[in-house]
Coordinates of C-alpha atoms in Angstrom, one line a residue:
Chain A
M1 CA 0.0 0.0 0.0
V2 CA 2.7 2.4 1.0
K3 CA 4.4 2.1 -2.4
E4 CA 1.3 2.6 -4.4
I5 CA 0.5 5.8 -2.4
E6 CA 4.1 7.0 -2.9
R7 CA 3.5 6.9 -6.6
K8 CA 1.1 9.8 -6.1
L9 CA 1.8 11.5 -2.7
P10 CA 4.5 11.8 -0.1
V11 CA 3.9 9.2 2.6
V12 CA 5.6 8.2 5.8
H13 CA 5.3 4.7 7.1
M14 CA 5.0 4.4 10.9
C15 CA 5.6 0.8 12.0
T16 CA 7.3 -1.4 14.5
I17 CA 9.0 -4.0 12.3
V18 CA 11.3 -1.7 10.3
P19 CA 13.0 -4.5 8.3
I20 CA 9.7 -5.5 6.8
S21 CA 8.9 -1.9 5.9
Q22 CA 12.4 -1.6 4.3
T23 CA 11.9 -4.9 2.4
V24 CA 8.5 -3.8 1.1
G25 CA 10.0 -0.5 -0.1
A26 CA 8.8 2.3 2.1
N27 CA 10.9 5.4 1.7
R28 CA 10.2 7.5 4.8
I29 CA 10.0 5.2 7.8
V30 CA 9.4 6.1 11.5
P31 CA 9.9 3.2 14.0
T32 CA 7.1 2.9 16.5
I33 CA 6.5 1.3 20.0
A34 CA 5.1 -2.2 19.6
I35 CA 3.1 -4.3 17.2
P36 CA -0.3 -4.2 19.0
H37 CA 0.1 -0.5 19.9
P38 CA 2.4 1.2 17.5
L39 CA 1.5 4.7 18.7
G40 CA 0.8 4.0 22.4
D41 CA 2.1 2.4 25.5
P42 CA -0.6 1.0 27.8
S43 CA 1.8 0.8 30.7
R44 CA 1.9 4.6 30.9
T45 CA -0.6 7.2 32.1
P46 CA -3.0 8.5 29.5
E47 CA -1.2 11.8 29.5
E48 CA 2.2 10.3 29.1
E49 CA 0.9 8.1 26.4
K50 CA -0.5 10.9 24.4
A51 CA 2.7 12.9 24.7
L52 CA 4.6 9.8 23.4
R53 CA 2.2 9.6 20.5
R54 CA 2.6 13.2 19.7
G55 CA 6.3 12.9 19.7
L56 CA 6.1 10.1 17.1
V57 CA 3.6 12.0 14.9
E58 CA 5.8 15.1 15.0
R59 CA 8.6 12.9 13.9
A60 CA 6.5 11.6 11.0
L61 CA 5.6 15.2 10.0
K62 CA 9.3 16.1 10.1
A63 CA 10.0 13.1 7.9
L64 CA 7.4 14.3 5.4
Q65 CA 9.2 17.7 5.3
T66 CA 12.6 16.1 4.7
E67 CA 14.0 15.7 1.2
I68 CA 15.4 12.2 0.7
T69 CA 16.9 10.3 -2.2
E70 CA 16.8 6.9 -0.6
Q71 CA 15.1 4.9 2.1
T72 CA 15.5 6.7 5.3
V73 CA 14.6 5.6 8.9
F74 CA 13.8 8.6 11.1
T75 CA 14.9 7.7 14.6
E76 CA 14.9 11.2 15.9
Chain B
M1 CA 24.1 -42.2 14.3
A2 CA 21.2 -39.9 13.5
Y3 CA 21.9 -36.3 12.6
R4 CA 21.0 -33.8 15.3
I5 CA 18.4 -31.2 14.5
V6 CA 17.2 -28.2 16.4
H7 CA 13.7 -27.0 15.4
Y8 CA 12.3 -23.4 15.8
I9 CA 8.6 -22.8 16.1
N10 CA 6.4 -20.0 17.4
Q11 CA 4.1 -19.8 20.4
F12 CA 1.1 -20.8 18.3
Y13 CA 2.5 -24.0 17.0
A14 CA 3.9 -24.9 20.4
G15 CA 0.3 -24.8 21.7
I16 CA 1.0 -22.0 24.1
G17 CA -1.4 -19.5 22.7
G18 CA -2.4 -17.1 19.9
E19 CA -1.9 -13.4 19.7
E20 CA -2.4 -12.9 23.5
K21 CA 0.8 -15.0 23.9
A22 CA 2.8 -13.5 21.1
D23 CA 5.1 -11.8 23.6
Y24 CA 6.3 -15.2 24.8
Q25 CA 10.0 -15.1 25.6
P26 CA 12.3 -17.7 24.0
E27 CA 12.7 -21.1 25.6
I28 CA 14.2 -24.4 24.5
R29 CA 12.7 -27.8 25.2
E30 CA 14.3 -31.1 24.7
G31 CA 12.9 -33.2 21.9
V32 CA 9.9 -32.7 19.6
V33 CA 7.1 -30.1 20.0
G34 CA 4.1 -29.5 17.6
P35 CA 5.0 -29.7 13.9
G36 CA 8.3 -31.4 14.9
M37 CA 6.3 -34.6 15.1
A38 CA 5.6 -34.5 11.3
L39 CA 9.3 -33.7 10.7
K40 CA 10.4 -36.6 12.9
A41 CA 8.2 -38.9 10.9
A42 CA 9.6 -37.6 7.6
F43 CA 13.2 -38.2 8.8
K44 CA 12.5 -41.9 9.2
G45 CA 15.2 -42.2 11.9
E46 CA 17.9 -40.6 9.7
A47 CA 17.8 -37.4 11.8
E48 CA 16.5 -36.6 15.2
I49 CA 15.0 -33.4 16.6
V50 CA 17.1 -33.0 19.8
A51 CA 15.5 -29.8 20.9
T52 CA 12.8 -27.3 20.0
V53 CA 13.1 -23.6 20.4
I54 CA 9.9 -21.7 21.0
C55 CA 9.5 -17.9 20.8
G56 CA 6.6 -15.6 20.5
D57 CA 6.3 -13.8 17.2
S58 CA 5.8 -10.3 18.6
Y59 CA 8.6 -10.9 21.1
F60 CA 11.0 -11.9 18.3
A61 CA 9.9 -9.1 15.9
S62 CA 10.3 -6.4 18.6
N63 CA 13.7 -7.7 20.0
M64 CA 15.3 -9.4 17.0
D65 CA 19.0 -9.0 18.0
E66 CA 18.4 -9.9 21.6
A67 CA 16.1 -12.8 20.9
S68 CA 18.4 -14.4 18.3
A69 CA 21.5 -14.0 20.6
K70 CA 19.6 -15.6 23.4
I71 CA 18.4 -18.5 21.2
L72 CA 21.9 -19.1 19.8
G73 CA 23.1 -19.4 23.4
M74 CA 20.4 -21.9 24.3
M75 CA 21.1 -24.0 21.3
K76 CA 24.8 -24.4 21.7
E77 CA 24.8 -27.4 24.1
Y78 CA 22.5 -29.4 21.8
K79 CA 25.3 -29.4 19.1
P80 CA 23.0 -29.3 16.1
D81 CA 24.0 -30.6 12.7
A82 CA 21.2 -28.7 11.1
F83 CA 18.6 -26.1 12.0
I84 CA 15.0 -26.1 10.8
A85 CA 12.6 -23.2 11.3
G86 CA 8.8 -23.3 10.7
P87 CA 7.3 -23.8 8.2
A88 CA 5.8 -20.3 8.6
F89 CA 3.5 -20.3 5.5
N90 CA 2.2 -16.7 5.0
A91 CA 2.6 -15.6 8.6
G92 CA 4.8 -12.4 8.3
R93 CA 6.3 -12.1 11.8
Y94 CA 6.8 -15.9 12.0
G95 CA 8.5 -15.9 8.6
T96 CA 10.7 -13.0 9.5
A97 CA 11.7 -14.8 12.8
C98 CA 12.4 -18.1 11.0
G99 CA 14.5 -16.3 8.4
A100 CA 16.4 -14.3 10.9
M101 CA 17.1 -17.4 13.1
C102 CA 18.3 -19.3 10.0
D103 CA 20.6 -16.4 9.1
A104 CA 22.0 -16.2 12.7
V105 CA 22.4 -20.0 13.1
S106 CA 24.1 -20.3 9.7
K107 CA 26.6 -17.5 10.7
A108 CA 27.2 -18.8 14.2
F109 CA 27.4 -22.6 13.7
G110 CA 28.0 -22.9 9.9
I111 CA 25.4 -25.7 9.6
P112 CA 22.6 -26.1 7.0
V113 CA 19.5 -24.0 7.8
I114 CA 16.1 -24.8 6.3
S115 CA 12.7 -23.1 6.5
G116 CA 9.4 -23.2 4.6
M117 CA 7.3 -20.2 3.5
Y118 CA 4.8 -18.9 1.1
P119 CA 6.5 -16.8 -1.6
E120 CA 4.8 -13.6 -0.5
N121 CA 5.9 -14.0 3.1
P122 CA 8.1 -10.9 3.8
G123 CA 10.7 -13.3 5.4
V124 CA 11.4 -14.7 1.9
E125 CA 12.6 -11.5 0.4
M126 CA 14.6 -10.8 3.5
Y127 CA 16.3 -14.1 4.0
R128 CA 16.1 -16.2 0.8
K129 CA 19.8 -15.7 0.3
S130 CA 20.6 -16.9 3.9
A131 CA 18.5 -20.0 4.1
W132 CA 17.0 -22.8 2.0
I133 CA 13.3 -21.9 2.1
I134 CA 11.0 -24.5 0.8
E135 CA 8.0 -23.0 -1.1
T136 CA 4.8 -23.7 0.8
P137 CA 1.1 -22.9 0.4
D138 CA -0.2 -19.9 2.2
S139 CA -1.7 -21.6 5.2
A140 CA -1.1 -24.5 7.6
A141 CA -3.3 -26.6 5.5
G142 CA -0.2 -27.1 3.4
M143 CA 1.7 -28.7 6.3
R144 CA 1.6 -32.2 4.8
K145 CA 3.2 -30.9 1.6
A146 CA 5.8 -28.7 3.3
V147 CA 7.2 -30.9 5.9
P148 CA 8.4 -33.9 3.7
A149 CA 10.1 -31.4 1.3
M150 CA 11.9 -29.7 4.1
A151 CA 13.0 -33.0 5.6
K152 CA 14.2 -34.3 2.3
L153 CA 16.2 -31.2 1.6
A154 CA 17.7 -31.2 5.1
L155 CA 18.9 -34.8 4.7
K156 CA 20.4 -34.0 1.4
L157 CA 22.3 -31.1 2.8
L158 CA 23.4 -33.1 5.9
K159 CA 24.7 -35.9 3.7
G160 CA 26.6 -33.4 1.5
E161 CA 24.6 -34.5 -1.6
S162 CA 24.4 -32.1 -4.4
V163 CA 21.2 -30.0 -4.4
G164 CA 19.4 -29.5 -7.6
K165 CA 17.7 -26.4 -9.1
P166 CA 14.9 -24.6 -7.1
S167 CA 12.3 -26.1 -9.4
E168 CA 13.6 -29.6 -8.8
E169 CA 13.9 -29.4 -5.0
G170 CA 11.0 -27.1 -4.3
Y171 CA 13.0 -24.3 -2.6
I172 CA 12.8 -20.6 -3.3
E173 CA 15.5 -19.3 -5.6
R174 CA 18.5 -18.1 -3.6
G175 CA 20.4 -16.1 -6.2
I176 CA 23.2 -18.6 -6.4
R177 CA 24.8 -19.1 -9.8
K178 CA 26.4 -22.5 -10.5
N179 CA 28.6 -23.5 -13.4
M180 CA 27.3 -26.4 -15.3
F181 CA 28.3 -28.4 -18.4
Y182 CA 25.8 -28.8 -21.2
E183 CA 25.9 -30.8 -24.3
K184 CA 24.8 -27.8 -26.4
L185 CA 26.7 -24.5 -26.7
A186 CA 25.2 -21.4 -25.1
A187 CA 24.4 -19.9 -28.5
E188 CA 22.4 -23.0 -29.4
R189 CA 20.5 -23.0 -26.1
C190 CA 19.8 -19.4 -26.5
V191 CA 18.3 -19.8 -30.0
D192 CA 16.3 -22.8 -28.7
M193 CA 14.8 -20.6 -26.0
F194 CA 14.1 -17.8 -28.4
T195 CA 12.3 -20.1 -30.9
A196 CA 10.3 -21.7 -28.1
K197 CA 9.3 -18.2 -27.0
I198 CA 8.1 -17.1 -30.4
K199 CA 6.2 -20.4 -30.9
G200 CA 4.5 -19.8 -27.5
E201 CA 6.1 -22.9 -26.1
P202 CA 7.3 -23.2 -22.5
F203 CA 11.0 -22.6 -21.8
E204 CA 13.1 -22.1 -18.7
T205 CA 15.6 -19.3 -18.5
E206 CA 19.1 -20.2 -17.1
Y207 CA 19.3 -16.9 -15.2
V208 CA 16.2 -15.3 -13.7
M209 CA 16.5 -11.5 -13.7
P210 CA 15.8 -9.9 -10.4
V211 CA 12.8 -7.7 -10.1
F212 CA 13.4 -4.4 -8.4
D213 CA 10.1 -2.9 -7.5
R214 CA 11.0 0.4 -5.9
V215 CA 9.2 3.7 -6.0
D216 CA 11.2 7.0 -5.9
P217 CA 10.5 9.1 -2.9
Q218 CA 8.2 12.0 -3.5
P219 CA 9.6 15.5 -2.8
A220 CA 9.2 16.8 0.7
V221 CA 6.1 18.7 1.9
K222 CA 7.1 22.4 1.6
D223 CA 4.4 24.1 3.6
I224 CA 3.2 21.8 6.4
K225 CA 1.1 24.6 8.0
H226 CA -1.2 24.5 5.0
A227 CA -1.0 20.8 4.2
V228 CA -3.9 18.4 4.3
I229 CA -2.7 15.2 5.9
A230 CA -4.5 12.0 5.6
L231 CA -4.3 8.9 7.9
V232 CA -4.2 5.4 6.4
T233 CA -3.7 2.2 8.3
S234 CA -3.2 -1.5 7.7
G235 CA -4.0 -2.0 11.4
G236 CA -7.7 -2.5 10.8
I237 CA -9.1 0.4 12.8
C238 CA -12.8 0.9 11.9
P239 CA -16.1 2.1 13.5
K240 CA -17.2 -0.3 16.2
G241 CA -19.0 -3.4 14.7
N242 CA -16.8 -3.3 11.6
P243 CA -19.8 -2.1 9.3
D244 CA -18.1 -3.1 6.1
H245 CA -17.0 -6.5 7.4
I246 CA -13.4 -6.1 6.6
E247 CA -11.9 -9.6 7.0
A248 CA -9.7 -10.3 10.1
S249 CA -7.2 -11.9 7.7
S250 CA -6.6 -12.0 4.0
A251 CA -8.6 -8.8 3.5
S252 CA -10.4 -8.4 0.2
K253 CA -11.4 -4.8 0.8
F254 CA -10.5 -1.5 2.5
G255 CA -12.8 0.9 4.4
E256 CA -13.2 4.7 4.0
Y257 CA -14.6 6.4 7.1
D258 CA -15.6 10.0 7.7
I259 CA -14.1 11.6 10.8
T260 CA -15.6 15.1 10.5
G261 CA -16.0 16.4 14.0
V262 CA -14.2 13.3 15.6
N263 CA -11.5 14.5 18.0
D264 CA -10.7 11.2 19.6
L265 CA -11.2 7.5 18.8
T266 CA -13.0 6.2 21.8
S267 CA -13.6 2.6 22.7
E268 CA -17.4 3.2 22.4
K269 CA -17.2 4.0 18.7
Y270 CA -14.0 2.5 17.3
C271 CA -12.2 -0.9 17.3
T272 CA -9.9 -3.0 15.2
A273 CA -11.0 -5.6 12.7
H274 CA -7.4 -7.1 12.6
G275 CA -7.0 -10.7 13.5
G276 CA -3.2 -10.8 13.4
Y277 CA -2.3 -9.0 16.6
D278 CA -3.7 -8.9 20.2
A279 CA -6.6 -6.4 19.7
T280 CA -6.9 -5.5 23.5
Y281 CA -5.0 -2.2 23.2
A282 CA -6.4 -1.0 19.9
D283 CA -10.0 -1.8 21.1
Q284 CA -9.3 0.2 24.3
D285 CA -8.0 3.2 22.5
A286 CA -7.8 3.1 18.7
D287 CA -5.6 6.3 18.7
R288 CA -2.8 3.9 19.6
V289 CA -2.9 2.7 16.0
L290 CA -4.5 5.7 14.2
P291 CA -3.5 8.9 15.9
V292 CA -6.6 11.0 15.3
D293 CA -6.5 12.7 18.8
V294 CA -2.9 14.0 18.3
M295 CA -3.6 15.1 14.7
R296 CA -6.6 17.1 15.9
D297 CA -4.5 18.9 18.5
L298 CA -1.9 19.7 15.8
E299 CA -4.6 20.9 13.5
R300 CA -6.0 23.2 16.2
E301 CA -2.6 24.6 17.0
G302 CA -1.9 25.3 13.4
A303 CA 1.0 22.9 13.1
I304 CA -0.6 21.3 10.1
G305 CA -3.2 22.8 7.8
K306 CA -5.9 20.2 8.1
L307 CA -6.5 16.5 9.0
H308 CA -8.3 15.0 6.0
N309 CA -11.9 14.3 6.9
K310 CA -11.7 10.6 5.9
F311 CA -9.4 7.8 6.9
Y312 CA -8.7 4.6 5.1
T313 CA -8.2 1.3 6.7
T314 CA -7.6 -2.4 5.9
V315 CA -6.3 -5.4 7.6
G316 CA -2.7 -6.3 6.8
N317 CA -2.7 -9.9 7.9
G318 CA -1.8 -12.4 5.3
T319 CA -3.2 -10.0 2.7
A320 CA -2.3 -10.9 -0.8
V321 CA 0.3 -8.4 -2.2
A322 CA -1.9 -8.0 -5.3
N323 CA -4.8 -6.9 -3.1
A324 CA -2.7 -4.5 -1.0
K325 CA -1.4 -3.0 -4.2
K326 CA -4.9 -2.5 -5.6
F327 CA -6.1 -0.9 -2.3
G328 CA -3.1 1.4 -2.2
A329 CA -3.6 2.6 -5.7
E330 CA -7.3 3.2 -5.2
I331 CA -6.8 5.0 -1.9
A332 CA -4.1 7.2 -3.5
N333 CA -6.5 8.2 -6.3
R334 CA -9.2 9.2 -3.9
L335 CA -6.7 11.1 -1.7
V336 CA -5.4 13.0 -4.8
A337 CA -9.0 13.8 -5.9
D338 CA -9.7 15.2 -2.4
G339 CA -6.7 17.5 -2.5
V340 CA -4.7 15.7 0.2
T341 CA -1.0 16.8 0.4
A342 CA 0.6 13.9 2.2
V343 CA -0.1 10.7 4.1
I344 CA 0.8 9.1 7.4
L345 CA 0.4 5.3 7.0
T346 CA 0.5 3.3 10.3
S347 CA 1.1 -0.5 10.5
T348 CA 0.8 -2.9 13.4

């Protein structure tokens, strides 16, 4: 899916298993927390969890604003 | 004396549990567990499964380096002559784990490593060069076909017998080139293939060209403060009750849902249709997979122009690549038509 979208629009793939994303061919990749809750962490308080999610989404927006020429994993 | 085999399986095939146990930490048990029984029968006494490694799929996928190091340590004392992982069929995390373990074992112990997967399993593309991967059907219904082929290839490798072409032995092409002598000269063989091709007759190439299916990255978003950002997910988030009946695995469709005025995905109104991961956390709070709450905050603060008023969802669980491709292309067309600038796609 990510590749077909990339043919038309910039897309960032947020996922936990980065090697699969790389194999599939996503270009902008943001690693996430865990498979059943990529953008959350049930062990934290709701406030902490939302702050964590916001940090990851902000990283994704940063990835979308970054010019790249090859597959790039955005770890910060 | 029988050859010593260590077998790798996941928590499901070990009978420990399904997705709720996918975080199961690696352990090793003496002897045969689960599908090892069928392997044992196929070896007919020529090889023996001395130990079985069991590891949860999510645990492995989330801690690949740590898990493989731990498992290598556990395996050492069993002095294996060969390592067999799976078969994983079309289970993505399981296939990745089988492939990664084959790769690690081959590097650490220098012994033959064999697995079994469906060609679309992501573990194939990642590890087909590291391991002998027998081509299997896409589900465990193919166990009876997969196991004898894996056992046969394992014995061949253990005995040092020469291994034939992928089509003869049933394994997935590894990208290995072998020099061979033919009766006919290359030029003659080439013309034979060419004439067969124009006659519409079957022919087999001697060197399969690799297929590189890459898409160039799109230029970066220049003006994020005026951009319309859409959310797409393969994590199956949908309105509660899954109104379009998106399948829990092998999805044949995607859903499009309006989120005008929705500021938060609550457990009263949203859930996941996905059957390939423990749904507890997504059902409690679907923002953990599809971050609508945070996107609304960013929209309100002016950090982005707008969150697109529709999100797109499917279940990425054993979904055929051809279907995923079709969904992606259709979603992209609709997003472009709606004036969307860029996409955040989340996967579980």
